[in-house]
């Protein structure tokens, strides 16, 4: 227990981290010089760092700790399961109680006839499964040319070669030879930055119809699936207008295209319902899940498919699987997490109580001089920073410069907010109390005031 109770002094931890640890999505040399912030404990919605500072985690870790930190029940279940059966695979005609119970529980929770789960260790792996599964599905149905998967620019679907190819992050594609063949990307429904003079509703339809145009361009016989997050999370909490999803659904239904809803962030209460698909009335053929499935306590993800897809895939050997598919300890922890979400009515609390409470305060940030737009659904929200809010103008500085400055102030105020470009993002644990919501918003306001002052002082309130 020495790592928890009696760790090294911060400077020594930072030096060792800089010497030996390569951080994801990080310029490591620069971070090594600056020194990383070392998190040593967490409870509820608060993190504690190695200097004893308490930080309000406005991001639920990485969009995942839906039930909050420090739930002993999950630790107890993990310990018991480790003692009983720490590992066994499900490849060679074997199974085990935790994976059976979790698959059955998910089938109950899922909308429609999404009744069959292929487990993975993460969202990236689950989306890789989806690529192979939809192509194999169409091949088994005698349509092997239906291979292309259409996704969206600025989507995030993971970091493996396949899932990052599905994603539409240019910075990722620029490193390592992506996208892989037969993946294309249409525009995202990001009204604030791309909607121009259209109303949000017009723009929603306009973007959805890009899917139809892309199917026509590729030829329906060549398209396997469309994948999208109900709300783009890492893209900057992009909430589509209400015209968007019904039109996407119509197109997928009419054109025989499988619809994959990537619910890795939106699932398990985040949007105020069990799934983003419930919130937007989407009927996906496949759902990608991870993160909130275990509230991040252990790594687990999965692809949930309809009866029909399971039947087609089941007619042949699907040559695919991960060592940790259906890991018993991860499954047991996920089950316990789902029990807590349900029995403590945490999804209801997010929809009816803390969600509306926080939304009201968050949306009021739009009145701040630095904020061009505030948006929020359920318990995920964003504010767009702008030097000229009336015109939704971008800053003259490189994209992300101002966002980074705001994030540094936020860290200084002991609030974790993420920046995506010059938008600030929150995605707090669903168990946030009213008092904690007040503290979150107070610290966000303080951050905006400090950032605004800094930008004015340095002549940076300038439009591009
Ligand atoms: N789909 C979505 C919608 C995600 O948000 C993944 C898939 C991949 O899941 P794994 O478990 O393989 O990470 C994600 C992950 C960020 C950030 O900067 C977001 C994610 C991961 C890393 C960074 O916001 N989301």
Coordinates of C-alpha atoms and ligand atoms in Angstrom, one line a residue:
X1 CA 0.0 0.0 0.0
X2 CA 3.0 2.3 0.0
X3 CA 2.1 3.8 -3.4
X4 CA -1.2 5.0 -2.0
X5 CA -0.4 6.1 1.5
X6 CA 3.3 7.0 1.5
X7 CA 4.3 8.0 -2.0
X8 CA 7.5 9.7 -3.0
X9 CA 7.7 13.5 -2.9
X10 CA 6.1 15.2 -5.9
X11 CA 9.4 16.3 -7.5
X12 CA 10.8 12.8 -7.4
X13 CA 7.6 11.4 -8.9
X14 CA 7.7 14.0 -11.6
X15 CA 11.4 13.2 -12.4
X16 CA 10.7 9.5 -12.6
X17 CA 7.6 10.1 -14.7
X18 CA 9.6 12.3 -17.1
X19 CA 12.4 9.8 -17.3
X20 CA 10.4 6.7 -18.0
X21 CA 6.7 7.3 -18.8
X22 CA 5.4 8.2 -22.3
X23 CA 2.1 9.9 -21.9
X24 CA -0.7 9.5 -24.5
X25 CA -1.6 12.5 -26.7
X26 CA 1.3 14.5 -25.2
X27 CA 4.4 16.3 -26.3
X28 CA 6.4 14.4 -23.7
X29 CA 9.7 16.3 -23.7
X30 CA 7.9 19.6 -22.9
X31 CA 5.7 17.9 -20.3
X32 CA 8.8 16.4 -18.7
X33 CA 10.3 19.8 -18.3
X34 CA 7.2 21.3 -16.9
X35 CA 6.3 18.4 -14.6
X36 CA 3.1 16.4 -14.6
X37 CA 0.4 16.8 -11.9
X38 CA 0.4 13.5 -10.0
X39 CA -3.0 12.3 -8.8
X40 CA -2.9 10.0 -5.8
X41 CA -6.5 9.5 -4.7
X42 CA -10.1 10.3 -5.5
X43 CA -13.4 10.2 -3.8
X44 CA -16.8 11.2 -5.1
X45 CA -16.2 14.0 -7.7
X46 CA -12.8 15.1 -6.1
X47 CA -9.3 14.1 -7.0
X48 CA -6.4 14.6 -4.7
X49 CA -2.9 15.3 -6.0
X50 CA 0.5 14.5 -4.5
X51 CA 0.6 17.9 -2.8
X52 CA -2.7 17.3 -1.1
X53 CA -4.7 19.7 -3.3
X54 CA -8.3 18.7 -3.9
X55 CA -9.5 19.1 -7.5
X56 CA -13.1 19.0 -8.8
X57 CA -13.0 16.5 -11.7
X58 CA -15.3 18.1 -14.3
X59 CA -14.3 15.5 -16.8
X60 CA -15.1 12.2 -15.0
X61 CA -11.5 11.1 -15.6
X62 CA -11.7 10.7 -19.4
X63 CA -15.5 10.9 -19.8
X64 CA -15.9 7.6 -17.9
X65 CA -16.3 7.8 -14.1
X66 CA -20.1 8.1 -14.2
X67 CA -20.8 6.9 -10.7
X68 CA -18.0 8.9 -9.1
X69 CA -14.8 7.7 -7.4
X70 CA -14.3 5.6 -4.4
X71 CA -17.2 3.2 -4.6
X72 CA -16.1 0.4 -2.3
X73 CA -18.6 -2.0 -3.7
X74 CA -16.7 -2.1 -7.0
X75 CA -13.4 -2.8 -5.2
X76 CA -15.0 -5.6 -3.2
X77 CA -16.6 -7.2 -6.2
X78 CA -13.2 -7.1 -8.0
X79 CA -11.4 -8.6 -5.1
X80 CA -14.0 -11.4 -4.7
X81 CA -14.0 -12.2 -8.4
X82 CA -10.2 -12.2 -8.5
X83 CA -10.1 -14.8 -5.7
X84 CA -12.8 -16.9 -7.3
X85 CA -11.8 -16.8 -11.0
X86 CA -9.3 -14.0 -12.0
X87 CA -9.1 -14.9 -15.6
X88 CA -10.5 -17.3 -18.1
X89 CA -11.1 -16.9 -21.9
X90 CA -14.3 -17.5 -23.8
X91 CA -12.7 -18.6 -27.1
X92 CA -12.8 -22.4 -27.0
X93 CA -16.4 -23.3 -26.1
X94 CA -16.1 -22.0 -22.6
X95 CA -17.8 -19.2 -20.7
X96 CA -18.1 -18.0 -17.1
X97 CA -20.8 -16.5 -14.8
X98 CA -19.7 -12.8 -14.9
X99 CA -19.6 -12.6 -18.7
X100 CA -23.0 -14.4 -19.0
X101 CA -24.7 -12.2 -16.5
X102 CA -23.3 -9.0 -18.0
X103 CA -24.3 -9.9 -21.5
X104 CA -27.8 -10.8 -20.4
X105 CA -28.1 -7.5 -18.3
X106 CA -26.9 -5.4 -21.2
X107 CA -29.5 -7.1 -23.5
X108 CA -32.2 -6.0 -21.0
X109 CA -30.9 -2.4 -20.9
X110 CA -30.4 -1.9 -24.6
X111 CA -33.1 -0.4 -26.8
X112 CA -34.7 -2.5 -29.6
X113 CA -33.3 -6.0 -30.3
X114 CA -29.7 -5.2 -29.5
X115 CA -29.4 -8.5 -27.6
X116 CA -25.9 -9.8 -28.3
X117 CA -22.6 -8.6 -27.0
X118 CA -19.0 -9.1 -28.4
X119 CA -16.7 -8.0 -25.6
X120 CA -13.5 -6.1 -25.9
X121 CA -11.0 -4.4 -23.6
X122 CA -11.8 -0.8 -24.8
X123 CA -13.8 1.4 -27.1
X124 CA -11.0 1.3 -29.7
X125 CA -11.0 -2.5 -29.8
X126 CA -14.8 -2.6 -30.0
X127 CA -14.8 -0.3 -33.0
X128 CA -12.1 -2.5 -34.6
X129 CA -14.5 -5.4 -34.0
X130 CA -17.2 -3.4 -35.7
X131 CA -15.2 -2.8 -38.8
X132 CA -14.5 -6.5 -39.3
X133 CA -18.0 -7.5 -38.2
X134 CA -19.9 -5.3 -40.6
X135 CA -17.7 -6.3 -43.6
X136 CA -18.0 -10.0 -42.6
X137 CA -21.8 -9.6 -42.2
X138 CA -22.3 -8.3 -45.7
X139 CA -19.9 -10.9 -47.2
X140 CA -22.0 -13.6 -45.5
X141 CA -25.1 -12.1 -47.0
X142 CA -23.6 -12.4 -50.5
X143 CA -22.7 -8.7 -50.8
X144 CA -18.9 -8.6 -50.3
X145 CA -18.5 -5.3 -52.1
X146 CA -20.4 -3.6 -49.2
X147 CA -17.2 -2.7 -47.4
X148 CA -16.9 1.1 -47.0
X149 CA -17.7 2.6 -43.7
X150 CA -18.8 6.3 -43.7
X151 CA -17.9 8.3 -40.6
X152 CA -17.5 12.0 -39.9
X153 CA -14.8 14.6 -39.8
X154 CA -13.7 15.4 -36.3
X155 CA -15.3 12.2 -34.9
X156 CA -13.4 10.2 -32.3
X157 CA -13.7 6.4 -32.3
X158 CA -10.4 5.3 -30.8
X159 CA -6.7 5.2 -31.2
X160 CA -6.0 1.8 -32.9
X161 CA -5.3 1.8 -36.7
X162 CA -8.9 0.8 -37.5
X163 CA -10.7 2.9 -34.9
X164 CA -8.6 6.0 -35.6
X165 CA -9.3 5.6 -39.3
X166 CA -13.0 5.7 -38.4
X167 CA -12.3 8.8 -36.4
X168 CA -12.0 12.0 -38.3
X169 CA -9.2 13.6 -36.4
X170 CA -6.7 15.0 -39.0
X171 CA -3.9 15.2 -36.5
X172 CA -4.2 11.5 -35.9
X173 CA -4.4 10.6 -39.6
X174 CA -1.3 12.6 -40.2
X175 CA 0.7 10.2 -38.1
X176 CA 1.2 6.5 -39.1
X177 CA -0.6 6.1 -42.4
X178 CA -4.3 6.5 -41.9
X179 CA -7.1 6.2 -42.7
X180 CA -7.0 2.5 -43.8
X181 CA -8.8 1.8 -47.1
X182 CA -12.5 2.0 -47.5
X183 CA -13.3 4.5 -44.8
X184 CA -14.6 8.0 -45.8
X185 CA -15.7 11.0 -43.8
X186 CA -18.5 13.5 -44.2
X187 CA -19.0 16.9 -42.5
X188 CA -19.9 17.0 -38.9
X189 CA -23.1 18.8 -37.7
X190 CA -21.2 21.5 -35.8
X191 CA -23.5 24.5 -36.3
X192 CA -21.5 27.0 -34.2
X193 CA -18.3 26.8 -36.3
X194 CA -19.6 25.6 -39.6
X195 CA -23.3 26.5 -39.8
X196 CA -22.7 29.9 -41.4
X197 CA -26.0 31.7 -42.0
X198 CA -28.2 28.6 -41.8
X199 CA -30.4 28.1 -38.8
X200 CA -29.3 25.1 -36.6
X201 CA -32.3 23.1 -37.9
X202 CA -31.5 23.8 -41.6
X203 CA -27.8 23.0 -41.0
X204 CA -28.7 19.7 -39.2
X205 CA -30.7 18.6 -42.3
X206 CA -27.9 19.8 -44.6
X207 CA -25.3 17.8 -42.8
X208 CA -27.5 14.6 -42.6
X209 CA -28.0 14.8 -46.4
X210 CA -24.3 14.7 -46.9
X211 CA -24.6 11.1 -45.9
X212 CA -27.0 10.5 -48.8
X213 CA -24.7 12.2 -51.2
X214 CA -21.8 10.2 -50.0
X215 CA -23.7 6.9 -50.4
X216 CA -24.6 8.0 -54.0
X217 CA -21.0 8.9 -54.7
X218 CA -19.7 5.5 -53.5
X219 CA -22.6 3.5 -54.7
X220 CA -25.0 1.8 -52.2
X221 CA -23.5 -1.6 -53.1
X222 CA -20.2 -0.5 -51.8
X223 CA -21.3 0.9 -48.4
X224 CA -21.4 -1.3 -45.3
X225 CA -22.2 1.1 -42.5
X226 CA -22.3 4.6 -41.1
X227 CA -20.8 5.2 -37.7
X228 CA -21.4 8.2 -35.4
X229 CA -21.5 9.3 -31.8
X230 CA -25.0 10.6 -30.8
X231 CA -23.2 13.6 -29.5
X232 CA -19.5 14.0 -30.5
X233 CA -17.6 14.0 -27.3
X234 CA -13.9 14.6 -28.0
X235 CA -14.9 16.6 -31.0
X236 CA -16.1 19.3 -28.5
X237 CA -19.5 18.1 -27.3
X238 CA -21.2 18.7 -30.6
X239 CA -24.9 18.4 -30.1
X240 CA -26.7 18.1 -33.4
X241 CA -29.9 20.0 -34.1
X242 CA -33.0 17.9 -33.7
X243 CA -33.4 17.6 -37.4
X244 CA -30.2 15.7 -37.8
X245 CA -30.7 12.2 -36.4
X246 CA -34.2 11.5 -37.8
X247 CA -32.8 12.2 -41.3
X248 CA -29.7 10.0 -40.7
X249 CA -32.0 7.2 -39.6
X250 CA -34.2 7.6 -42.7
X251 CA -31.2 7.5 -45.0
X252 CA -29.7 4.4 -43.3
X253 CA -33.0 2.6 -43.4
X254 CA -33.8 3.4 -47.0
X255 CA -30.3 2.7 -48.3
X256 CA -29.6 -0.6 -46.5
X257 CA -26.7 0.8 -44.6
X258 CA -26.0 -0.4 -41.1
X259 CA -26.1 2.3 -38.4
X260 CA -23.4 2.1 -35.7
X261 CA -24.0 4.3 -32.7
X262 CA -20.7 4.9 -30.9
X263 CA -22.0 5.2 -27.3
X264 CA -18.6 5.0 -25.6
X265 CA -19.2 8.5 -24.1
X266 CA -23.0 8.9 -24.5
X267 CA -23.9 5.6 -22.9
X268 CA -24.8 4.7 -19.3
X269 CA -26.6 7.9 -18.3
X270 CA -24.4 10.6 -19.8
X271 CA -27.1 12.2 -21.9
X272 CA -29.8 11.8 -19.2
X273 CA -31.0 8.5 -20.5
X274 CA -29.4 5.1 -20.5
X275 CA -28.1 5.7 -24.0
X276 CA -27.7 8.6 -26.4
X277 CA -29.8 6.5 -28.8
X278 CA -32.7 6.9 -26.3
X279 CA -32.2 10.6 -26.1
X280 CA -32.2 11.1 -29.9
X281 CA -34.6 8.3 -30.8
X282 CA -32.0 6.4 -32.8
X283 CA -32.4 2.7 -33.7
X284 CA -28.8 1.5 -34.3
X285 CA -27.9 -1.9 -35.7
X286 CA -24.8 -1.9 -33.6
X287 CA -23.8 0.0 -30.5
X288 CA -20.2 0.6 -29.3
X289 CA -19.9 0.7 -25.5
X290 CA -17.0 1.2 -23.0
X291 CA -16.1 3.9 -20.5
X292 CA -19.3 4.3 -18.4
X293 CA -20.0 0.6 -18.7
X294 CA -17.6 0.1 -15.7
X295 CA -17.4 3.8 -14.8
X296 CA -13.8 3.4 -15.8
X297 CA -12.9 1.2 -12.7
X298 CA -11.6 -1.5 -15.0
X299 CA -11.1 -1.5 -18.8
X300 CA -13.9 -3.1 -20.7
X301 CA -15.8 -2.4 -24.0
X302 CA -18.1 -4.1 -26.4
X303 CA -20.1 -4.2 -29.6
X304 CA -23.8 -4.9 -29.1
X305 CA -25.6 -6.1 -32.1
X306 CA -29.2 -7.0 -33.2
X307 CA -30.7 -10.4 -33.3
X308 CA -30.3 -10.4 -37.1
X309 CA -26.7 -9.5 -37.2
X310 CA -25.9 -12.0 -34.5
X311 CA -27.6 -14.7 -36.5
X312 CA -25.8 -13.9 -39.7
X313 CA -22.4 -13.7 -37.9
X314 CA -23.1 -16.8 -35.9
X315 CA -23.6 -18.9 -39.1
X316 CA -19.8 -19.0 -39.6
X317 CA -16.6 -18.8 -37.5
X318 CA -15.8 -15.1 -36.9
X319 CA -12.0 -15.1 -36.8
X320 CA -11.7 -12.3 -34.2
X321 CA -11.2 -11.9 -30.5
X322 CA -9.1 -10.4 -27.8
X323 CA -7.4 -12.1 -24.8
X324 CA -9.4 -9.9 -22.5
X325 CA -12.8 -10.2 -24.3
X326 CA -15.2 -10.8 -21.5
X327 CA -12.6 -10.6 -18.7
X328 CA -14.3 -12.0 -15.6
X329 CA -13.1 -9.3 -13.2
X330 CA -14.0 -6.4 -15.6
X331 CA -17.4 -8.0 -16.2
X332 CA -18.1 -8.4 -12.5
X333 CA -17.2 -4.8 -11.9
X334 CA -19.3 -3.6 -14.8
X335 CA -22.3 -5.5 -13.5
X336 CA -21.9 -3.9 -10.1
X337 CA -21.6 -0.5 -11.7
X338 CA -24.8 -1.1 -13.6
X339 CA -26.5 -2.3 -10.4
X340 CA -25.5 1.0 -8.6
X341 CA -26.6 3.1 -11.6
X342 CA -30.0 1.5 -11.5
X343 CA -30.7 1.0 -7.8
X344 CA -29.5 4.5 -6.9
X345 CA -31.5 5.9 -9.8
X346 CA -28.5 7.8 -11.0
X347 CA -29.7 8.0 -14.6
X348 CA -33.0 9.5 -13.4
X349 CA -31.0 11.9 -11.2
X350 CA -29.0 13.0 -14.3
X351 CA -32.1 13.5 -16.4
X352 CA -34.5 15.1 -13.8
X353 CA -32.4 16.7 -11.2
X354 CA -28.6 17.5 -11.5
X355 CA -28.7 17.6 -15.3
X356 CA -31.3 20.4 -15.5
X357 CA -29.8 22.1 -12.4
X358 CA -26.3 22.2 -14.0
X359 CA -27.6 23.0 -17.5
X360 CA -29.3 26.2 -16.2
X361 CA -26.1 27.5 -14.7
X362 CA -23.9 26.3 -17.6
X363 CA -26.2 27.9 -20.3
X364 CA -26.0 31.2 -18.4
X365 CA -22.3 31.3 -19.1
X366 CA -23.3 32.4 -22.6
X367 CA -23.7 35.9 -21.1
X368 CA -20.0 36.1 -20.3
X369 CA -18.1 38.5 -22.6
X370 CA -15.7 35.6 -23.7
X371 CA -18.4 33.1 -24.5
X372 CA -19.9 32.7 -28.0
X373 CA -22.1 29.8 -27.2
X374 CA -22.9 27.5 -24.3
X375 CA -24.4 24.0 -25.0
X376 CA -25.2 21.0 -22.8
X377 CA -27.3 17.9 -22.9
X378 CA -27.6 15.6 -19.9
X379 CA -24.3 15.9 -18.1
X380 CA -22.0 16.9 -21.0
X381 CA -21.5 20.5 -22.0
X382 CA -19.2 23.0 -23.8
X383 CA -18.6 26.7 -24.1
X384 CA -17.1 28.2 -27.2
X385 CA -14.7 31.0 -26.4
X386 CA -14.7 33.9 -28.9
X387 CA -13.2 37.4 -29.2
X388 CA -16.4 38.6 -30.9
X389 CA -19.4 36.6 -29.6
X390 CA -22.0 38.3 -31.9
X391 CA -20.3 37.0 -35.0
X392 CA -19.2 33.6 -33.5
X393 CA -15.7 34.7 -34.5
X394 CA -12.6 32.5 -34.0
X395 CA -9.4 34.0 -32.4
X396 CA -6.6 35.3 -34.6
X397 CA -4.2 33.1 -32.5
X398 CA -3.6 29.5 -33.6
X399 CA -6.6 27.4 -32.8
X400 CA -6.3 26.0 -29.3
X401 CA -4.0 28.7 -27.9
X402 CA -6.8 30.4 -26.0
X403 CA -8.4 27.1 -25.0
X404 CA -5.0 26.0 -23.5
X405 CA -4.7 29.3 -21.6
X406 CA -8.2 28.8 -20.1
X407 CA -7.4 25.2 -19.2
X408 CA -4.3 26.3 -17.4
X409 CA -6.4 28.8 -15.4
X410 CA -9.0 26.1 -14.7
X411 CA -6.3 23.7 -13.4
X412 CA -5.0 26.5 -11.2
X413 CA -8.6 26.9 -9.9
X414 CA -8.7 23.2 -9.0
X415 CA -11.3 22.5 -11.7
X416 CA -10.6 19.9 -14.4
X417 CA -12.1 21.2 -17.7
X418 CA -10.7 20.0 -21.0
X419 CA -10.2 22.3 -24.0
X420 CA -10.9 21.2 -27.5
X421 CA -9.5 23.9 -29.7
X422 CA -10.9 27.1 -28.2
X423 CA -14.0 25.3 -26.6
X424 CA -14.0 24.3 -23.0
X425 CA -15.7 21.0 -22.1
X426 CA -17.2 19.5 -19.0
X427 CA -18.5 16.0 -18.4
X428 CA -18.7 15.6 -14.6
X429 CA -19.7 12.5 -12.7
X430 CA -23.4 11.9 -12.8
X431 CA -23.5 11.9 -9.0
X432 CA -22.5 15.6 -8.7
X433 CA -24.4 17.3 -5.9
X434 CA -26.1 20.7 -6.2
X435 CA -23.3 22.2 -4.1
X436 CA -20.6 20.7 -6.2
X437 CA -22.4 22.0 -9.3
X438 CA -22.3 25.5 -7.8
X439 CA -18.6 25.1 -7.1
X440 CA -17.9 23.8 -10.6
X441 CA -19.7 26.8 -12.2
X442 CA -18.1 29.3 -9.8
X443 CA -14.6 28.0 -10.8
X444 CA -15.6 28.1 -14.5
X445 CA -16.6 31.7 -14.1
X446 CA -13.4 32.6 -12.3
X447 CA -11.5 30.8 -15.1
X448 CA -13.4 32.8 -17.8
X449 CA -12.7 36.1 -15.9
X450 CA -9.0 35.3 -15.5
X451 CA -8.7 34.2 -19.1
X452 CA -10.5 37.3 -20.4
X453 CA -8.3 39.6 -18.4
X454 CA -5.2 37.8 -19.7
X455 CA -6.3 38.0 -23.3
X456 CA -7.1 41.7 -23.0
X457 CA -3.8 42.4 -21.3
X458 CA -1.9 40.6 -24.1
X459 CA -3.8 42.0 -27.0
X460 CA -5.4 38.7 -27.9
X461 CA -9.1 39.5 -28.1
X462 CA -8.6 39.7 -31.8
X463 CA -10.7 37.9 -34.5
X464 CA -9.2 35.7 -37.2
Ligands
LIG1 N1 -15.4 6.1 -29.1 C1 -15.6 7.2 -28.5 C2 -16.9 8.0 -28.8 C3 -14.7 7.7 -27.6 O1 -14.9 8.9 -27.0 C4 -13.4 5.7 -28.0 C5 -14.4 5.3 -28.9 C6 -12.2 4.8 -27.7 O2 -12.3 4.2 -26.5 P1 -10.9 3.7 -25.7 O3 -11.5 3.0 -24.6 O4 -10.2 2.8 -26.7 O5 -10.1 5.0 -25.4 C7 -13.6 6.9 -27.3 C8 -12.5 7.4 -26.3 C9 -10.3 13.0 -25.4 C10 -10.3 11.6 -25.4 O6 -9.3 13.6 -25.6 C11 -11.4 10.8 -25.6 C12 -11.4 9.4 -25.7 C13 -10.2 8.8 -25.5 C14 -9.0 9.5 -25.3 C15 -9.1 10.9 -25.3 O7 -11.4 13.6 -25.2 N2 -12.5 8.8 -26.0

